[in-house]
Coordinates of C-alpha atoms in Angstrom, one line a residue:
M28 CA 0.0 0.0 0.0
S29 CA 1.5 3.4 -1.0
R30 CA 2.2 6.0 1.7
W31 CA 0.6 9.1 0.4
K32 CA 1.5 12.6 1.4
A33 CA -1.4 14.3 3.2
L34 CA -3.6 16.4 0.9
S35 CA -3.7 20.1 1.4
T36 CA -6.2 21.3 4.0
E37 CA -7.0 24.2 1.6
L38 CA -8.7 21.8 -0.9
D39 CA -12.5 21.6 -0.8
P40 CA -13.7 18.5 1.0
R41 CA -15.4 17.2 -2.2
V42 CA -12.1 17.5 -4.1
R43 CA -10.3 15.8 -1.3
Q44 CA -12.9 13.0 -1.4
L45 CA -12.4 12.4 -5.1
L46 CA -8.6 12.3 -4.8
T47 CA -8.9 9.9 -1.8
Q48 CA -11.0 7.4 -3.9
L49 CA -8.6 7.7 -6.8
R50 CA -5.6 7.0 -4.5
R51 CA -7.4 4.0 -3.1
L52 CA -8.0 2.5 -6.6
K53 CA -4.4 3.1 -7.5
D54 CA -3.2 1.3 -4.4
H55 CA -5.4 -1.7 -5.0
S56 CA -4.3 -1.9 -8.6
G57 CA -0.8 -2.8 -7.4
L58 CA 0.7 -0.5 -10.1
S59 CA 3.5 2.0 -9.7
M60 CA 3.2 5.5 -11.1
R61 CA 5.3 4.5 -14.1
Q62 CA 3.2 1.4 -14.7
L63 CA 0.0 3.4 -14.4
A64 CA 1.3 5.9 -17.0
A65 CA 2.1 3.0 -19.3
K66 CA -1.5 1.7 -19.2
T67 CA -3.1 5.2 -19.7
E68 CA -2.7 8.2 -22.0
Y69 CA -1.3 10.3 -19.1
S70 CA 2.4 10.6 -18.1
E71 CA 3.9 9.7 -14.7
K72 CA 4.3 13.4 -13.9
S73 CA 0.6 14.0 -14.7
W74 CA -0.5 11.2 -12.3
E75 CA 1.8 12.6 -9.6
R76 CA 0.1 16.0 -10.0
Y77 CA -3.4 14.5 -10.1
L78 CA -3.1 12.2 -7.0
G79 CA -1.0 14.8 -5.2
G80 CA -3.8 17.4 -5.3
R81 CA -1.8 19.9 -7.4
S82 CA -4.0 19.5 -10.5
L83 CA -7.6 18.2 -10.9
P84 CA -7.5 15.0 -13.1
P85 CA -9.7 15.2 -16.3
R86 CA -12.8 13.0 -16.7
E87 CA -11.0 10.6 -19.0
A88 CA -8.2 10.0 -16.5
V89 CA -10.9 9.1 -13.8
E90 CA -12.5 6.7 -16.2
A91 CA -9.2 5.1 -17.1
L92 CA -8.2 4.5 -13.4
A93 CA -11.7 3.1 -12.7
R94 CA -11.3 0.7 -15.6
I95 CA -7.9 -0.5 -14.3
G96 CA -9.3 -1.0 -10.8
G97 CA -12.3 -3.0 -12.2
V98 CA -15.0 -0.7 -10.7
D99 CA -18.0 1.1 -12.2
P100 CA -16.9 4.7 -12.9
V101 CA -20.5 6.2 -12.6
R102 CA -20.2 7.2 -9.0
L103 CA -16.6 8.5 -9.4
L104 CA -17.7 10.6 -12.4
A105 CA -20.6 12.1 -10.4
L106 CA -18.2 13.1 -7.7
H107 CA -15.7 14.4 -10.3
E108 CA -18.4 16.7 -11.7
V109 CA -19.0 18.2 -8.3
A110 CA -15.2 18.5 -7.7
T111 CA -14.8 20.2 -11.1
D112 CA -17.3 23.0 -10.2
T113 CA -15.7 23.4 -6.8
W114 CA -12.1 23.5 -8.3
G115 CA -13.1 26.0 -11.0
G116 CA -14.7 28.3 -8.4
R117 CA -11.4 28.8 -6.6
H118 CA -10.0 30.6 -9.5
L119 CA -13.1 32.4 -10.8
D120 CA -12.1 35.9 -9.5
A121 CA -8.5 35.7 -10.7
A122 CA -9.5 34.3 -14.1
A123 CA -12.5 36.6 -14.8
P124 CA -11.7 38.8 -17.8
R125 CA -11.7 42.5 -17.2
K126 CA -13.4 44.8 -19.7
P127 CA -10.8 47.3 -21.1
A128 CA -11.5 51.0 -20.4
P129 CA -13.0 52.8 -23.4
E130 CA -10.6 54.9 -25.4
P131 CA -11.2 58.6 -25.4
A132 CA -12.7 60.0 -28.6
P133 CA -10.4 61.9 -30.9
V134 CA -10.3 65.6 -30.4
P135 CA -11.6 67.5 -33.5
T136 CA -9.6 70.5 -34.6
V137 CA -10.1 73.2 -37.2
G138 CA -6.5 74.2 -37.5
P139 CA -3.1 74.2 -35.8
G140 CA -3.4 75.0 -32.1
A141 CA -7.3 75.3 -32.3
R142 CA -9.4 74.1 -29.3
P143 CA -12.0 71.4 -29.8
E144 CA -15.5 72.6 -30.6
T145 CA -17.0 70.3 -27.9
E146 CA -15.6 68.8 -24.7
P147 CA -15.6 65.0 -24.5
E148 CA -18.4 63.6 -22.2
P149 CA -17.2 62.3 -18.8
E150 CA -17.0 58.5 -18.4
T151 CA -19.6 56.8 -16.3
E152 CA -19.5 53.8 -14.0
T153 CA -22.8 52.3 -15.3
E154 CA -21.2 49.5 -17.4
P155 CA -18.9 48.1 -14.7
E156 CA -21.9 47.9 -12.3
T157 CA -23.9 45.9 -15.0
E158 CA -20.9 43.5 -15.4
T159 CA -20.8 42.9 -11.6
E160 CA -24.5 42.1 -11.5
T161 CA -24.0 39.5 -14.4
E162 CA -21.2 37.8 -12.5
R163 CA -23.5 37.5 -9.4
V164 CA -26.2 35.8 -11.5
T165 CA -23.7 33.4 -13.0
A166 CA -22.2 32.5 -9.6
A167 CA -25.7 31.9 -8.2
G168 CA -26.6 29.5 -11.1
R169 CA -23.4 27.6 -10.6
S170 CA -24.0 27.2 -6.9
L171 CA -27.5 25.8 -7.6
R172 CA -26.1 23.3 -10.1
V173 CA -23.5 22.1 -7.6
A174 CA -26.1 21.7 -4.9
L175 CA -28.4 19.6 -7.2
V176 CA -25.5 17.3 -8.3
A177 CA -24.3 16.8 -4.7
G178 CA -27.8 15.9 -3.6
A179 CA -28.2 13.3 -6.3
V180 CA -24.8 11.8 -5.3
A181 CA -25.8 11.7 -1.6
L182 CA -29.0 9.9 -2.4
V183 CA -27.3 7.2 -4.5
L184 CA -24.7 6.6 -1.8
A185 CA -27.4 6.4 0.9
L186 CA -29.1 3.6 -1.0
S187 CA -25.8 1.8 -1.6
S188 CA -24.9 1.9 2.1
A189 CA -28.4 0.5 3.1
A190 CA -28.0 -2.4 0.7
L191 CA -24.5 -3.2 2.0
L192 CA -25.8 -3.1 5.6
V193 CA -28.5 -5.7 4.8
M194 CA -25.9 -8.0 3.2
R195 CA -23.7 -7.9 6.3
L196 CA -26.6 -8.6 8.6
D197 CA -27.6 -11.7 6.5
G198 CA -24.1 -13.3 6.9
D199 CA -25.3 -16.6 5.5
D200 CA -25.0 -18.8 2.4
S201 CA -27.8 -16.8 0.7
E202 CA -25.7 -13.7 0.6
P203 CA -25.6 -12.0 -2.8
A204 CA -22.3 -11.2 -4.6
A205 CA -20.8 -8.0 -3.3
A206 CA -21.4 -4.8 -5.2
P207 CA -18.6 -2.4 -6.4
P208 CA -17.3 -0.1 -3.7
A209 CA -19.5 3.0 -3.2
V210 CA -18.0 6.5 -3.1
S211 CA -18.8 8.4 0.1
T212 CA -19.5 12.1 0.2
A213 CA -18.0 12.4 3.7
P214 CA -14.2 12.9 4.1
A215 CA -12.7 9.4 4.1
P216 CA -9.5 8.0 5.6
S217 CA -6.5 7.6 3.4
S218 CA -6.8 3.8 3.3
A219 CA -9.6 1.2 2.8
P220 CA -11.6 0.1 5.8
A221 CA -10.0 -2.9 7.6
Y222 CA -11.6 -6.0 9.1
T223 CA -10.5 -8.0 12.1
C224 CA -9.7 -11.7 11.8
R225 CA -10.9 -13.8 14.7
V226 CA -9.9 -17.3 13.4
E227 CA -11.3 -20.3 15.3
R228 CA -12.1 -23.9 14.5
T229 CA -15.8 -24.9 14.9
D230 CA -17.1 -28.4 14.1
G231 CA -14.0 -29.2 12.2
L232 CA -14.1 -26.0 10.0
W233 CA -12.1 -22.8 10.2
Y234 CA -14.0 -19.5 10.5
A235 CA -12.6 -15.9 10.8
G236 CA -15.7 -14.4 12.5
I237 CA -16.7 -12.2 9.5
S238 CA -18.9 -14.4 7.3
R239 CA -20.0 -18.1 7.5
T240 CA -20.6 -18.6 3.7
R241 CA -19.2 -21.7 2.1
D242 CA -20.3 -21.3 -1.6
T243 CA -20.4 -17.5 -2.4
E244 CA -18.7 -16.9 -5.7
L245 CA -16.0 -14.2 -5.4
G246 CA -13.9 -12.8 -8.3
Y247 CA -11.7 -9.9 -9.1
G248 CA -13.3 -6.6 -8.2
A249 CA -15.7 -8.1 -5.5
V250 CA -15.9 -6.3 -2.2
G251 CA -17.5 -7.0 1.2
P252 CA -17.3 -9.2 4.3
E253 CA -17.1 -12.4 2.3
V254 CA -13.9 -11.2 0.6
A255 CA -12.5 -10.3 4.1
E256 CA -13.4 -13.8 5.3
A257 CA -11.5 -15.4 2.5
Q258 CA -8.5 -13.0 3.0
C259 CA -8.3 -14.1 6.7
L260 CA -8.4 -17.8 5.8
L261 CA -5.7 -17.3 3.2
R262 CA -3.5 -15.6 5.8
R263 CA -4.2 -18.5 8.2
A264 CA -3.1 -20.9 5.5
G265 CA 0.2 -19.0 5.3
I266 CA -0.4 -17.1 2.1
S267 CA -0.6 -13.3 2.4
P268 CA -3.4 -11.5 0.4
G269 CA -2.2 -8.1 1.4
G270 CA -4.4 -6.1 3.7
I271 CA -7.6 -7.5 5.2
D272 CA -9.8 -4.8 3.6
G273 CA -12.6 -6.8 1.9
M274 CA -11.5 -5.8 -1.6
F275 CA -10.7 -8.5 -4.2
G276 CA -7.7 -6.9 -5.9
P277 CA -4.6 -8.2 -7.6
L278 CA -2.8 -9.2 -4.4
T279 CA -5.9 -11.2 -3.2
Q280 CA -6.2 -12.9 -6.6
R281 CA -2.5 -13.8 -6.6
A282 CA -2.9 -15.4 -3.1
V283 CA -6.0 -17.4 -4.2
K284 CA -4.1 -18.8 -7.2
A285 CA -1.2 -19.8 -5.0
F286 CA -3.6 -21.5 -2.5
Q287 CA -5.4 -23.3 -5.4
T288 CA -2.1 -24.6 -6.8
R289 CA -1.0 -25.9 -3.4
A290 CA -4.4 -27.5 -2.7
G291 CA -4.5 -29.2 -6.1
L292 CA -7.5 -27.3 -7.3
A293 CA -8.3 -25.7 -10.7
V294 CA -6.3 -22.4 -10.7
D295 CA -8.7 -19.8 -11.9
G296 CA -8.1 -17.0 -9.3
T297 CA -11.8 -17.1 -8.0
V298 CA -13.2 -18.3 -4.8
G299 CA -16.0 -20.9 -5.3
P300 CA -17.4 -23.8 -3.3
D301 CA -14.3 -26.0 -3.8
T302 CA -11.9 -23.3 -2.7
W303 CA -14.1 -22.4 0.3
K304 CA -14.1 -26.1 1.3
A305 CA -10.3 -26.2 1.1
L306 CA -10.0 -22.9 3.0
R307 CA -12.3 -24.0 5.8
G308 CA -11.1 -27.6 6.0

C-alpha cells in the first residue's frame, strides 16, 4: 500500500474525497506511477500532480483509473463533476476577464493650435456595475447546479450503504455477490476500511468471524465481508493476500491462485465452493 503525502487542507472536502478514492484505486491496482502511466494516456508526472492534489484530473483519467481498478466509474464521475465545479470556483475571481477601459474620442480641430469645438463627455460607471450584476447571477446559477448534483450523489450513496448493511446482517450462504465499492461524500481515511480476523475452528471447520458462507462466488473486483473472510483464511493458510480490507484486488487474486495450486484445485483465481471447502477444511 502506498504511503501518500497528506492532501492540502485548503482543498475543498469534495475535491479531497475524489482524490482519496482515486488514490485507493491506484493502491489496489498494485501498479507503480510508471506502470499506471504506461496503461493510460497520461504521463507519470501528470498522475503525480493529479493524485497529489496539485491539479484536478480530467474526466478521461478518472474513467481510465476506474477501468484499471475494475470498478463502475459512474459514482466517481458524479463526484468528479462536483469537484470540477468546486475546483473552478477557486480561480473564478482571478481568471475573470476585465473589460478594457473605453478609449477617449479623438479631439476634433479646425487648424493648428485650435481648441475642440465640444468637450468629451465624462465616463460613467454604469457598465462596470452591469458587469458585476452579471457575475453575481452566473455564480448563483453555478452554486445551484453544484447543490443539485451533490444531492443526487448523496441519495445514490445512501441507497448503496443501506444495501451493504443488509448484506452484512444476513451473513449466510444466501448472501448475494458484493457490489462495487461506493463513493462516500463524507471525508474518508487515506486507506480502505480494515476487518479484524478472529480465526477459530468450529465443528472441524475454520471461520474468521466475518462471514460463514461456504459457496459464495468471489472474483476480481468483488468487495464486502465475504472477501475479508477469504483473506483471513488465506492468511491463516500461510499465504498473504495483502491487507484484510474486503476488496478483491490483484494481491488477493494472486494469493487465491497460490492456494489453489498448493491444494491441487483448478487455478482460476476465483473463490467458489471447492476453494471455500479447502480454506475451511
